[in-house]
Short mmCIF file of C-alpha atoms in Angstrom, two decimals:
data_model
loop_
_atom_site.label_atom_id
_atom_site.label_comp_id
_atom_site.label_asym_id
_atom_site.label_seq_id
_atom_site.Cartn_x
_atom_site.Cartn_y
_atom_site.Cartn_z
CA UNK L 1 -84.92 151.85 103.61
CA UNK L 2 -81.25 151.63 102.54
CA UNK L 3 -81.00 149.76 98.53
CA UNK L 4 -81.10 145.63 99.86
CA UNK L 5 -82.04 142.80 97.41
CA UNK L 6 -84.74 141.02 97.10
CA UNK L 7 -86.33 138.09 96.21
CA UNK L 8 -89.81 137.53 95.98
CA UNK L 9 -91.23 134.40 95.08
CA UNK L 10 -94.60 133.84 92.43
CA UNK L 11 -93.44 137.66 91.75
CA UNK L 12 -95.44 137.77 88.10
CA UNK L 13 -99.35 138.40 89.04
CA UNK L 14 -100.69 139.05 91.96
CA UNK L 15 -99.95 140.03 95.72
CA UNK L 16 -96.46 139.13 94.60
CA UNK L 17 -96.27 141.49 91.34
CA UNK L 18 -97.80 144.21 94.05
CA UNK L 19 -95.47 142.62 97.33
CA UNK L 20 -92.13 143.33 94.37
CA UNK L 21 -93.29 146.80 92.85
CA UNK L 22 -93.54 148.06 96.42
CA UNK L 23 -90.17 147.05 97.30
CA UNK L 24 -89.12 148.55 94.38
CA UNK L 25 -90.13 151.75 93.86
CA UNK L 26 -88.57 151.57 98.48
CA UNK L 27 -85.58 151.67 95.89
CA UNK L 28 -84.00 147.81 95.87
CA UNK L 29 -83.37 145.94 94.00
CA UNK L 30 -84.99 143.00 93.12
CA UNK L 31 -85.13 138.89 92.23
CA UNK L 32 -88.82 138.10 90.61
CA UNK L 33 -90.00 134.38 90.08
CA UNK L 34 -93.38 132.70 89.29
CA UNK L 35 -94.80 131.49 85.89
CA UNK L 36 -95.46 133.21 82.74
CA UNK L 37 -95.08 134.27 79.03
CA UNK L 38 -91.52 135.18 78.60
CA UNK L 39 -92.46 138.51 76.91
CA UNK L 40 -94.97 139.53 79.24
CA UNK L 41 -92.23 139.10 81.80
CA UNK L 42 -89.26 141.14 80.43
CA UNK L 43 -91.91 144.09 80.00
CA UNK L 44 -92.47 143.97 83.80
CA UNK L 45 -89.13 143.27 84.85
CA UNK L 46 -88.08 146.27 82.47
CA UNK L 47 -90.52 148.86 83.39
CA UNK L 48 -89.81 147.98 86.91
CA UNK L 49 -86.72 148.63 87.00
CA UNK L 50 -86.46 151.65 84.36
CA UNK L 51 -88.98 153.38 86.77
CA UNK L 52 -87.55 152.91 90.01
CA UNK L 53 -84.32 152.52 89.19
CA UNK L 54 -82.87 149.65 89.80
CA UNK L 55 -82.16 146.53 89.06
CA UNK L 56 -84.48 143.67 88.00
CA UNK L 57 -83.54 139.59 87.28
CA UNK L 58 -85.78 137.39 86.57
CA UNK L 59 -85.98 133.72 88.03
CA UNK L 60 -88.21 130.55 86.70
CA UNK L 61 -87.64 128.72 89.16
CA UNK L 62 -90.37 125.91 89.81
CA UNK L 63 -91.34 126.21 93.64
CA UNK L 64 -92.41 122.08 93.77
CA UNK L 65 -88.30 121.94 92.89
CA UNK L 66 -85.60 122.07 96.21
CA UNK L 67 -82.98 121.83 93.19
CA UNK L 68 -84.26 125.16 91.52
CA UNK L 69 -85.17 126.67 94.79
CA UNK L 70 -81.78 126.41 95.91
CA UNK L 71 -80.37 127.73 92.50
CA UNK L 72 -83.12 130.74 92.08
CA UNK L 73 -81.39 131.85 95.95
CA UNK L 74 -77.88 131.64 94.50
CA UNK L 75 -78.27 132.76 91.85
CA UNK L 76 -79.78 136.31 93.81
CA UNK L 77 -76.39 135.94 95.52
CA UNK L 78 -73.72 135.58 92.88
CA UNK L 79 -76.11 138.55 90.76
CA UNK L 80 -76.58 140.97 93.51
CA UNK L 81 -73.69 140.29 96.01
CA UNK L 82 -76.49 139.53 98.88
CA UNK L 83 -79.66 138.40 99.65
CA UNK L 84 -81.59 140.50 102.19
CA UNK L 85 -85.09 140.31 101.86
CA UNK L 86 -86.79 137.08 101.17
CA UNK L 87 -90.65 137.05 100.57
CA UNK L 88 -92.76 133.35 100.58
CA UNK L 89 -95.77 134.55 98.17
CA UNK L 90 -96.06 131.82 95.96
CA UNK L 91 -99.07 129.73 96.35
CA UNK L 92 -101.92 127.95 94.19
CA UNK L 93 -105.46 126.95 95.24
CA UNK L 94 -107.85 124.08 94.69
CA UNK L 95 -111.31 122.54 96.79
CA UNK L 96 -112.48 120.31 97.30
CA UNK L 97 -114.21 118.63 100.04
CA UNK L 98 -111.35 115.86 101.67
CA UNK L 99 -112.57 112.65 100.62
CA UNK L 100 -112.89 114.37 97.31
CA UNK L 101 -109.18 115.63 97.28
CA UNK L 102 -106.41 114.24 94.86
CA UNK L 103 -103.97 113.51 96.39
CA UNK L 104 -102.09 114.47 94.00
CA UNK L 105 -102.87 118.27 94.36
CA UNK L 106 -102.84 117.52 98.02
CA UNK L 107 -98.69 117.23 97.58
CA UNK L 108 -98.58 120.17 94.88
CA UNK L 109 -100.10 122.64 97.56
CA UNK L 110 -98.35 121.77 100.20
CA UNK L 111 -94.84 121.76 98.38
CA UNK L 112 -95.27 125.11 96.47
CA UNK L 113 -97.71 126.88 99.61
CA UNK L 114 -95.59 125.55 102.85
CA UNK L 115 -92.06 123.55 101.86
CA UNK L 116 -90.89 126.32 98.90
CA UNK L 117 -90.57 128.73 102.27
CA UNK L 118 -88.51 126.09 103.98
CA UNK L 119 -86.42 126.06 101.04
CA UNK L 120 -85.68 129.11 100.66
CA UNK L 121 -85.16 130.40 103.87
CA UNK L 122 -82.57 127.55 104.03
CA UNK L 123 -80.84 128.55 101.38
CA UNK L 124 -81.04 132.17 102.53
CA UNK L 125 -80.43 132.59 106.04
CA UNK L 126 -76.32 131.85 105.50
CA UNK L 127 -76.57 134.48 103.59
CA UNK L 128 -77.55 136.81 105.60
CA UNK L 129 -75.95 135.77 108.28
CA UNK L 130 -72.78 136.52 106.50
CA UNK L 131 -74.28 140.13 106.17
CA UNK L 132 -75.91 140.33 109.34
CA UNK L 133 -79.06 141.19 108.01
CA UNK L 134 -82.08 139.74 106.94
CA UNK L 135 -86.29 140.05 106.68
CA UNK L 136 -87.69 137.21 105.62
CA UNK L 137 -91.52 137.97 105.33
CA UNK L 138 -93.86 134.97 104.67
CA UNK L 139 -97.28 135.35 103.35
CA UNK L 140 -99.72 133.22 105.43
CA UNK L 141 -103.45 133.96 104.70
CA UNK L 142 -106.66 134.68 107.03
CA UNK L 143 -106.49 130.70 106.51
CA UNK L 144 -103.73 130.25 108.79
CA UNK L 145 -105.73 131.36 111.33
CA UNK L 146 -109.13 130.08 110.47
CA UNK L 147 -109.86 127.34 108.79
CA UNK L 148 -113.16 127.07 105.23
CA UNK L 149 -114.77 123.94 104.67
CA UNK L 150 -113.14 122.59 100.33
CA UNK L 151 -109.51 124.13 101.24
CA UNK L 152 -107.80 121.05 103.44
CA UNK L 153 -104.61 121.31 101.53
CA UNK L 154 -104.53 125.68 101.64
CA UNK L 155 -105.52 125.78 105.34
CA UNK L 156 -103.13 123.00 106.19
CA UNK L 157 -100.18 124.97 104.82
CA UNK L 158 -101.13 127.85 105.57
CA UNK L 159 -101.28 126.77 109.14
CA UNK L 160 -97.91 125.46 108.85
CA UNK L 161 -96.44 128.86 107.41
CA UNK L 162 -97.18 130.32 111.16
CA UNK L 163 -95.09 127.70 113.15
CA UNK L 164 -92.55 128.14 110.37
CA UNK L 165 -92.61 131.33 110.91
CA UNK L 166 -92.40 131.92 114.53
CA UNK L 167 -89.27 128.62 114.56
CA UNK L 168 -87.26 130.98 112.20
CA UNK L 169 -87.94 134.14 114.33
CA UNK L 170 -86.75 132.38 117.56
CA UNK L 171 -84.13 130.42 115.85
CA UNK L 172 -82.40 133.89 114.70
CA UNK L 173 -83.69 136.06 116.90
CA UNK L 174 -79.94 136.84 119.12
CA UNK L 175 -79.58 138.17 115.06
CA UNK L 176 -80.65 140.99 113.26
CA UNK L 177 -82.59 139.08 110.60
CA UNK L 178 -86.05 138.36 111.75
CA UNK L 179 -88.74 136.70 110.11
CA UNK L 180 -92.86 137.76 109.95
CA UNK L 181 -95.54 136.74 108.11
CA UNK L 182 -98.35 138.22 106.77
CA UNK L 183 -101.62 136.75 106.71
CA UNK L 184 -104.39 138.65 104.11
CA UNK L 185 -108.07 138.27 103.60
CA UNK L 186 -109.94 138.17 100.30
CA UNK L 187 -107.06 140.18 98.18
CA UNK L 188 -108.99 141.58 95.20
CA UNK L 189 -106.20 140.22 92.04
CA UNK L 190 -107.00 138.87 88.99
CA UNK L 191 -107.36 135.37 89.64
CA UNK L 192 -110.30 136.51 92.38
CA UNK L 193 -112.06 138.63 89.59
CA UNK L 194 -112.69 135.50 87.49
CA UNK L 195 -114.41 133.89 90.26
CA UNK L 196 -117.03 136.81 91.33
CA UNK L 197 -117.28 137.20 87.31
CA UNK L 198 -118.33 134.34 87.28
CA UNK L 199 -121.11 134.07 90.56
CA UNK L 200 -122.07 137.35 88.53
CA UNK L 201 -122.89 135.39 85.60
CA UNK L 202 -123.81 132.06 87.17
CA UNK L 203 -126.50 133.51 89.41
CA UNK L 204 -127.09 136.77 87.05
CA UNK L 205 -126.06 139.58 89.94
CA UNK L 206 -124.21 142.60 88.87
CA UNK L 207 -120.51 143.19 89.32
CA UNK L 208 -121.65 144.75 92.94
CA UNK L 209 -124.05 142.54 93.72
CA UNK L 210 -121.85 139.78 92.82
CA UNK L 211 -118.79 141.54 94.72
CA UNK L 212 -121.34 141.85 98.15
CA UNK L 213 -122.20 138.49 97.93
CA UNK L 214 -118.71 137.56 97.46
CA UNK L 215 -117.68 138.69 100.06
CA UNK L 216 -120.19 139.06 102.94
CA UNK L 217 -119.41 135.85 105.22
CA UNK L 218 -116.17 136.77 105.49
CA UNK L 219 -115.00 140.98 105.70
CA UNK L 220 -117.46 142.82 107.87
CA UNK L 221 -115.97 145.56 106.25
CA UNK L 222 -117.67 144.89 102.87
CA UNK L 223 -114.66 145.73 100.88
CA UNK L 224 -111.64 143.97 99.61
CA UNK L 225 -107.89 143.58 100.14
CA UNK L 226 -106.06 145.12 97.70
CA UNK L 227 -102.60 143.74 96.82
CA UNK L 228 -100.94 147.23 98.10
CA UNK L 229 -101.84 147.32 100.82
CA UNK L 230 -99.95 143.75 101.65
CA UNK L 231 -97.06 145.72 99.66
CA UNK L 232 -97.10 148.44 102.03
CA UNK L 233 -97.25 145.86 105.19
CA UNK L 234 -94.02 144.24 103.78
CA UNK L 235 -92.75 147.19 103.23
CA UNK L 236 -92.85 147.94 107.46
CA UNK L 237 -91.88 144.67 107.71
CA UNK L 238 -88.67 144.56 106.06
CA UNK L 239 -88.00 148.44 107.78
CA UNK L 240 -85.62 148.98 110.87
CA UNK L 241 -89.03 150.09 112.22
CA UNK L 242 -89.96 146.72 112.69
CA UNK L 243 -86.11 145.46 114.01
CA UNK L 244 -87.66 144.21 116.93
CA UNK L 245 -91.21 142.97 115.85
CA UNK L 246 -90.32 139.13 115.55
CA UNK L 247 -92.55 135.69 114.17
CA UNK L 248 -96.04 137.95 114.38
CA UNK L 249 -98.02 138.37 111.52
CA UNK L 250 -99.48 141.83 110.43
CA UNK L 251 -103.22 140.38 109.66
CA UNK L 252 -104.33 142.37 107.38
CA UNK L 253 -108.13 140.46 106.78
CA UNK L 254 -110.84 143.55 106.68
CA UNK L 255 -112.32 141.96 110.02
CA UNK L 256 -111.79 137.97 109.30
CA UNK L 257 -110.61 136.85 112.22
CA UNK L 258 -112.29 140.13 114.67
CA UNK L 259 -115.74 137.72 114.14
#
């Protein structure tokens, strides 16, 4: 890849950090975003920059606040001179039945998991058009295609992400700006590992048994998706080989949607 500038939201841990690392390893400058301790984030920034001989910056923009999202994208352009790649990854989860779902949690999940994508894209597009190049990748989910109980807000948001992806792709189909999505299944992140550990303790299972129990309903392969695999899917969508992939989704779900 030619050196570009990439924004990755929600990239201080988990999938977002893996995506940022993949883009950094491909030689792109990176703007990280997310929550975490200042010293931990500083260490991530320094290590990513030194290991890949690139420039790395950090924005603490709150993805529930459109003004901060705009500021993040504008700051990236001011710092690097372009906004070439935008990966909308920030997301949260909360589970409850519809009748018990707190309205504040619904609003928060829709704001972070869906609306933040719109706000970031809206600000980034003029910069991409001016530069005659752009890659927008939205991290959706298998839950953007199918539903699960107790996940009304998350499922709604991820379905919306796929719709937004298609609209942005069509509106820019005559340009060198593409918009696509990646839909992961269950990804083995520290957050998911905590759920597995809790399951093992609650039901007296070994780590292997807990993994199998966690995956048995959704993943025919019996394996978790790795964060690095999502990073490589993003790399492909940002490459010249994917210049005519527009408005579609790469599903990385261990066979979930094939059932």
